[in-house]
Amino acid sequence: MIQNLADGILVGSVLSLGAIGLTLVMHMLRFANFSHAELLSIGAYAALVFDGVFAAILPPLADRIGPLSMTWALVLALVVAVAVTGASALVIDRLVFRRVRAKGSELSMVFASFGVAMIVRNVTGLVFGLGTQLYSKDIVFAVVVSRDPMLLIKPDQVFVLVATLLVMVALHLVLSRTTLGFALRAVAENPVLAQVNGVNLARMIALVWVVGGGLAAIAGVFYGLTNQISPMIGRDLVLPVFAATIVGGIGSVYGAALGGFIVGIAANVALAVLPSGYSPSVPFLIILAVLLVRPNGLFGEARA
Amino acid sequence: MDDIVLRAEGVVSGYVPDLPILKGVDMAVRRASVTVIIGPNGAGKSTLVKTIAGLVPLSAGHIAHDGVEIGGIRPDRLAAQGIAYVPQMDNIFRTLTIRQNLDLALRHAGADAAARLEELYTRFPPLAEKRNDRAGALSGGQRQFLAVAMALATRPSLILMDEPSAGLSPKAAQEVLECARGLTAQGVTILLVEQNVKQALRLADHCYILAEGRNQLDGSAADLLSDPVVGEIYLGARRKGAA
Amino acid sequence: MIGLLSYAVFFSTVASILAIAVLGLNLQWGFTGLFNGGVVAFFGAGAYGTLILGGTPQADHLGGFGLIYPLALAGGAVAAGLLAWVVGVLTLRLRQDYLAIATFGIAVTFENVMRNAEALSGGAKGFRGFERPLRGLFGDGFAYNLFFFCLVLLLLVAVYLFLERLVRSPFGRLLRAIREDEDAARSLGKAPARVRLVSFITGSAIIGIAGGLYATFYAFVSPQDVLPTLTFQIWAMLIVGGAGNNRGAVFGAFLIWGAWTASGWALSRFAPVEAQLYTGSIQYILIGSIIVAMLLWRPQGLLPERLVLSQSGQPVKPRQQGA
Ligand SMILES: Nc1ncnc2c1ncn2[C@@H]1O[C@H](COP(=O)(O)OP(=O)(O)OP(=O)(O)O)[C@@H](O)[C@H]1O
Ligand SMILES: [Mg+2]
């Protein structure tokens, strides 16, 4: 049970990072983006590629950092992956979403996002193969934190959690202390009024994509670090990430952060009761529960 | 001639292509004056100010600010050029604090921002008092003042206000209108949409009456206030006139 | 010759079954503006429902109620409708995205449950033990396939005519009015959430019929038949054919199913062996690109909606557009 809780927190940190970007996009552009989880996949693979590149250029970078399986090469690769994924999100918007937005309804956007997800996922499969990959083949042993109840934790998992919390604090500071953060929140609340107050809407939308893509890249790399990398990352995470945004309330960054942990923990704790095969069903049950009890989520506001 | 801050000629605009709401509106607004726009509901008053603010596309005609054509310019650019707009509803960011609302409005003020913020707090003491509260918690009148304060942040030469007194008590409405009047002393020009016709005409210099997307009548506020026809439609028998 | 003919019958049967599903989706999306992101859940509910109700008794999983076929098929449709009712009641009064997400979720969950709940569905091995109706009369060969094709065609025509009448009825006008302007419809004293729910359930039941026929055709259904990609294919058929036009929906089903089969055949025939593994990926990229391209360049589809609403909300005369 306690082990499930610990694993849940870890999955939760990945889901939170994914959900924060998704909730921003959903709130500002008013559509459910089914391709958001593919950005995690793009990030994970971008890091895989650049990890190899950096390790090849400068072999000392391939050394592990302390007890982690992570290397300095992967840290650098993560930074590059953030940039690559942010740029990919922006390019996808320019190529598809912005044009559909200009002519179609919000639901056409939802549908376009289905198409984009399908394309990204299968192109990834074509390019990198359908099999799973790992950042490091070294086996890192878990540390036994406690024997009764049994609790095993890998150093990587602690790192992922701490790094996630740091990213969230940084994002919080930007949103609550800087005028750029105010501008982002202003656009989310009332785009017209934001424009009237001198905010360049197009630039803010671009920023949201870049931030959402960047956070997704971090989530994707952390997922790859603690699980494995496969073209199906997007398919497997799309529903849990949506569940996290709905739990938190669409548009609420803090809600999404919390929602990610709630969904992660719930899905893992549920495994103590349910056979493990059912875990993909848990996010939907959570969505149903939220819709029944509190349709606007923990922090969301009703909006037509 | 250079006394005219804003000139609109034959303005045609609307929300859907081929369905104009404004069908050729002309207007000239003098510097440091208060000009009020009145007219029945749905006449297109809000649409006119939104068109000037760049929020509704102009499909024909010209709008010039200080002699420079501004049709088709993005709203955030217009704000930077000194045209401020206070919408009819939802004119503050409810989820931000008052301070954050003002900081946002002062975003491009650079080194001047701190001084201007103090200036705004001095002008509107209730805002200073509640600076760290969420703006959503303000009373209707205080919200209106916050909206005006945000508009003033960029030191605009022209402020467009859409029914700033809507939903306010008569006293608060009067305060808001007087605040607008007071701004003209510093050279700011006010273009105002109002339903409180009598109150507005007393304060205003000039008045335009709009109906069905066209100019119906215009003249000095004092003349219209004493005009018997206007009096019957918009002042005395306003209820009947609204139909 | 007989080979070709038998393939044509086989192809047309599957395409017609899918066309029924596309018609159901068209009622939801084309005429009501509801985004069903989990078509396959309702398709699957119809498929499993029909087999469970109409199958012969099995040792290892549910089934064997042995209902006569029309009742079993209707039962499948009811199962799909019930599923739609649950999702619809919870989401139709919220912002539209919720329906998209919830339906997507139910599809994932449906597949997951069918894969795991062996006692219910036979699990990953699939559901067996179903005798195709009138097998005694037509046997298992070409004759049966021909018979079954006629049955499917009959149902396709019936569903088509039913929907054509429905969308021309006052209820159909109400659907479009709500789609175009929910507030206006509400101000006329209509309850948009109720009307949407009826449309959503009806569309889902039709999709369920398609699922039932599909399972009947193969006398088998497994979790592989209810993967989210089927949702995507059915959507592609509607978008390409033209949402809001029933003829377009049928046309799109045949066109996309044809393109799908043809591309699969071409890839298996001409692509190098080592690329065969990626046939599916390539097909999905193609179909994804078709959808995105349609949305960008011809969002109204190949056969656009013929009824156009005027400003006042009254339908105006059909306006013939490109074919
Ligand atoms: N966002 C919009 N989209 C489409 N039509 C609109 C929109 N806003 C206003 N209209 C239409 O434009 C016309 C003029 O509206 P406008 O808001 O300019 O009137 P108004 O004179 O400000 O009225 P009021 O006194 O009620 O504020 C109305 O017929 C209205 O239905
Ligand atoms: Mg108005």
PDB file of N, CA and C in Angstrom, chain C residues 9-11 13-14 17 51 69 130 132 144-145 148-149 152 211-220:
ATOM      1  N   VAL C   9     -18.363  -8.579 -52.408  1.00  0.00           N
ATOM      2  CA  VAL C   9     -19.428  -8.725 -51.409  1.00  0.00           C
ATOM      3  C   VAL C   9     -18.851  -8.529 -50.009  1.00  0.00           C
ATOM      4  N   PHE C  10     -17.705  -9.151 -49.779  1.00  0.00           N
ATOM      5  CA  PHE C  10     -17.058  -9.025 -48.474  1.00  0.00           C
ATOM      6  C   PHE C  10     -16.754  -7.557 -48.164  1.00  0.00           C
ATOM      7  N   PHE C  11     -16.120  -6.902 -49.139  1.00  0.00           N
ATOM      8  CA  PHE C  11     -15.756  -5.501 -48.948  1.00  0.00           C
ATOM      9  C   PHE C  11     -16.995  -4.651 -48.666  1.00  0.00           C
ATOM     10  N   THR C  13     -19.859  -5.495 -47.568  1.00  0.00           N
ATOM     11  CA  THR C  13     -20.505  -5.774 -46.287  1.00  0.00           C
ATOM     12  C   THR C  13     -19.854  -4.951 -45.184  1.00  0.00           C
ATOM     13  N   VAL C  14     -18.519  -5.042 -45.110  1.00  0.00           N
ATOM     14  CA  VAL C  14     -17.827  -4.303 -44.051  1.00  0.00           C
ATOM     15  C   VAL C  14     -18.047  -2.801 -44.230  1.00  0.00           C
ATOM     16  N   ILE C  17     -21.466  -1.843 -43.077  1.00  0.00           N
ATOM     17  CA  ILE C  17     -21.578  -1.846 -41.608  1.00  0.00           C
ATOM     18  C   ILE C  17     -20.965  -0.557 -41.052  1.00  0.00           C
ATOM     19  N   LEU C  51     -23.471 -10.479 -29.212  1.00  0.00           N
ATOM     20  CA  LEU C  51     -22.941 -11.833 -29.093  1.00  0.00           C
ATOM     21  C   LEU C  51     -23.313 -12.470 -27.762  1.00  0.00           C
ATOM     22  N   TYR C  69     -32.098 -13.719 -33.195  1.00  0.00           N
ATOM     23  CA  TYR C  69     -31.137 -12.717 -33.640  1.00  0.00           C
ATOM     24  C   TYR C  69     -31.634 -11.275 -33.577  1.00  0.00           C
ATOM     25  N   PHE C 130     -20.812 -18.104 -31.013  1.00  0.00           N
ATOM     26  CA  PHE C 130     -21.973 -17.435 -31.557  1.00  0.00           C
ATOM     27  C   PHE C 130     -22.303 -18.070 -32.892  1.00  0.00           C
ATOM     28  N   ARG C 132     -24.118 -17.822 -36.340  1.00  0.00           N
ATOM     29  CA  ARG C 132     -24.669 -16.767 -37.181  1.00  0.00           C
ATOM     30  C   ARG C 132     -26.110 -17.094 -37.564  1.00  0.00           C
ATOM     31  N   TYR C 144     -23.930 -17.505 -47.897  1.00  0.00           N
ATOM     32  CA  TYR C 144     -24.201 -16.841 -46.639  1.00  0.00           C
ATOM     33  C   TYR C 144     -23.761 -15.387 -46.691  1.00  0.00           C
ATOM     34  N   ASN C 145     -22.573 -15.193 -47.245  1.00  0.00           N
ATOM     35  CA  ASN C 145     -22.071 -13.825 -47.289  1.00  0.00           C
ATOM     36  C   ASN C 145     -22.998 -12.923 -48.087  1.00  0.00           C
ATOM     37  N   PHE C 148     -25.969 -12.208 -45.987  1.00  0.00           N
ATOM     38  CA  PHE C 148     -25.669 -11.264 -44.914  1.00  0.00           C
ATOM     39  C   PHE C 148     -25.482  -9.864 -45.463  1.00  0.00           C
ATOM     40  N   PHE C 149     -24.888  -9.783 -46.645  1.00  0.00           N
ATOM     41  CA  PHE C 149     -24.729  -8.471 -47.271  1.00  0.00           C
ATOM     42  C   PHE C 149     -26.103  -7.844 -47.495  1.00  0.00           C
ATOM     43  N   VAL C 152     -27.389  -6.512 -44.253  1.00  0.00           N
ATOM     44  CA  VAL C 152     -26.712  -5.279 -43.846  1.00  0.00           C
ATOM     45  C   VAL C 152     -27.199  -4.108 -44.694  1.00  0.00           C
ATOM     46  N   GLY C 211     -21.984  -2.158 -34.651  1.00  0.00           N
ATOM     47  CA  GLY C 211     -21.093  -3.054 -33.927  1.00  0.00           C
ATOM     48  C   GLY C 211     -21.652  -4.473 -33.877  1.00  0.00           C
ATOM     49  N   GLY C 212     -22.962  -4.563 -33.637  1.00  0.00           N
ATOM     50  CA  GLY C 212     -23.595  -5.875 -33.574  1.00  0.00           C
ATOM     51  C   GLY C 212     -23.462  -6.619 -34.891  1.00  0.00           C
ATOM     52  N   LEU C 213     -23.683  -5.909 -35.978  1.00  0.00           N
ATOM     53  CA  LEU C 213     -23.577  -6.540 -37.300  1.00  0.00           C
ATOM     54  C   LEU C 213     -22.140  -6.992 -37.571  1.00  0.00           C
ATOM     55  N   TYR C 214     -21.221  -6.155 -37.167  1.00  0.00           N
ATOM     56  CA  TYR C 214     -19.809  -6.452 -37.386  1.00  0.00           C
ATOM     57  C   TYR C 214     -19.436  -7.754 -36.667  1.00  0.00           C
ATOM     58  N   ALA C 215     -19.839  -7.837 -35.416  1.00  0.00           N
ATOM     59  CA  ALA C 215     -19.522  -9.042 -34.640  1.00  0.00           C
ATOM     60  C   ALA C 215     -20.237 -10.261 -35.225  1.00  0.00           C
ATOM     61  N   THR C 216     -21.454 -10.047 -35.684  1.00  0.00           N
ATOM     62  CA  THR C 216     -22.200 -11.157 -36.281  1.00  0.00           C
ATOM     63  C   THR C 216     -21.485 -11.681 -37.516  1.00  0.00           C
ATOM     64  N   PHE C 217     -21.007 -10.753 -38.321  1.00  0.00           N
ATOM     65  CA  PHE C 217     -20.358 -11.111 -39.572  1.00  0.00           C
ATOM     66  C   PHE C 217     -19.182 -12.039 -39.321  1.00  0.00           C
ATOM     67  N   TYR C 218     -18.398 -11.719 -38.292  1.00  0.00           N
ATOM     68  CA  TYR C 218     -17.238 -12.554 -38.004  1.00  0.00           C
ATOM     69  C   TYR C 218     -17.562 -13.637 -36.973  1.00  0.00           C
ATOM     70  N   ALA C 219     -18.771 -13.590 -36.395  1.00  0.00           N
ATOM     71  CA  ALA C 219     -19.159 -14.490 -35.302  1.00  0.00           C
ATOM     72  C   ALA C 219     -18.116 -14.476 -34.192  1.00  0.00           C
ATOM     73  N   PHE C 220     -17.514 -13.323 -34.012  1.00  0.00           N
ATOM     74  CA  PHE C 220     -16.398 -13.232 -33.073  1.00  0.00           C
ATOM     75  C   PHE C 220     -16.115 -11.761 -32.800  1.00  0.00           C
TER      76      PHE C 220
END
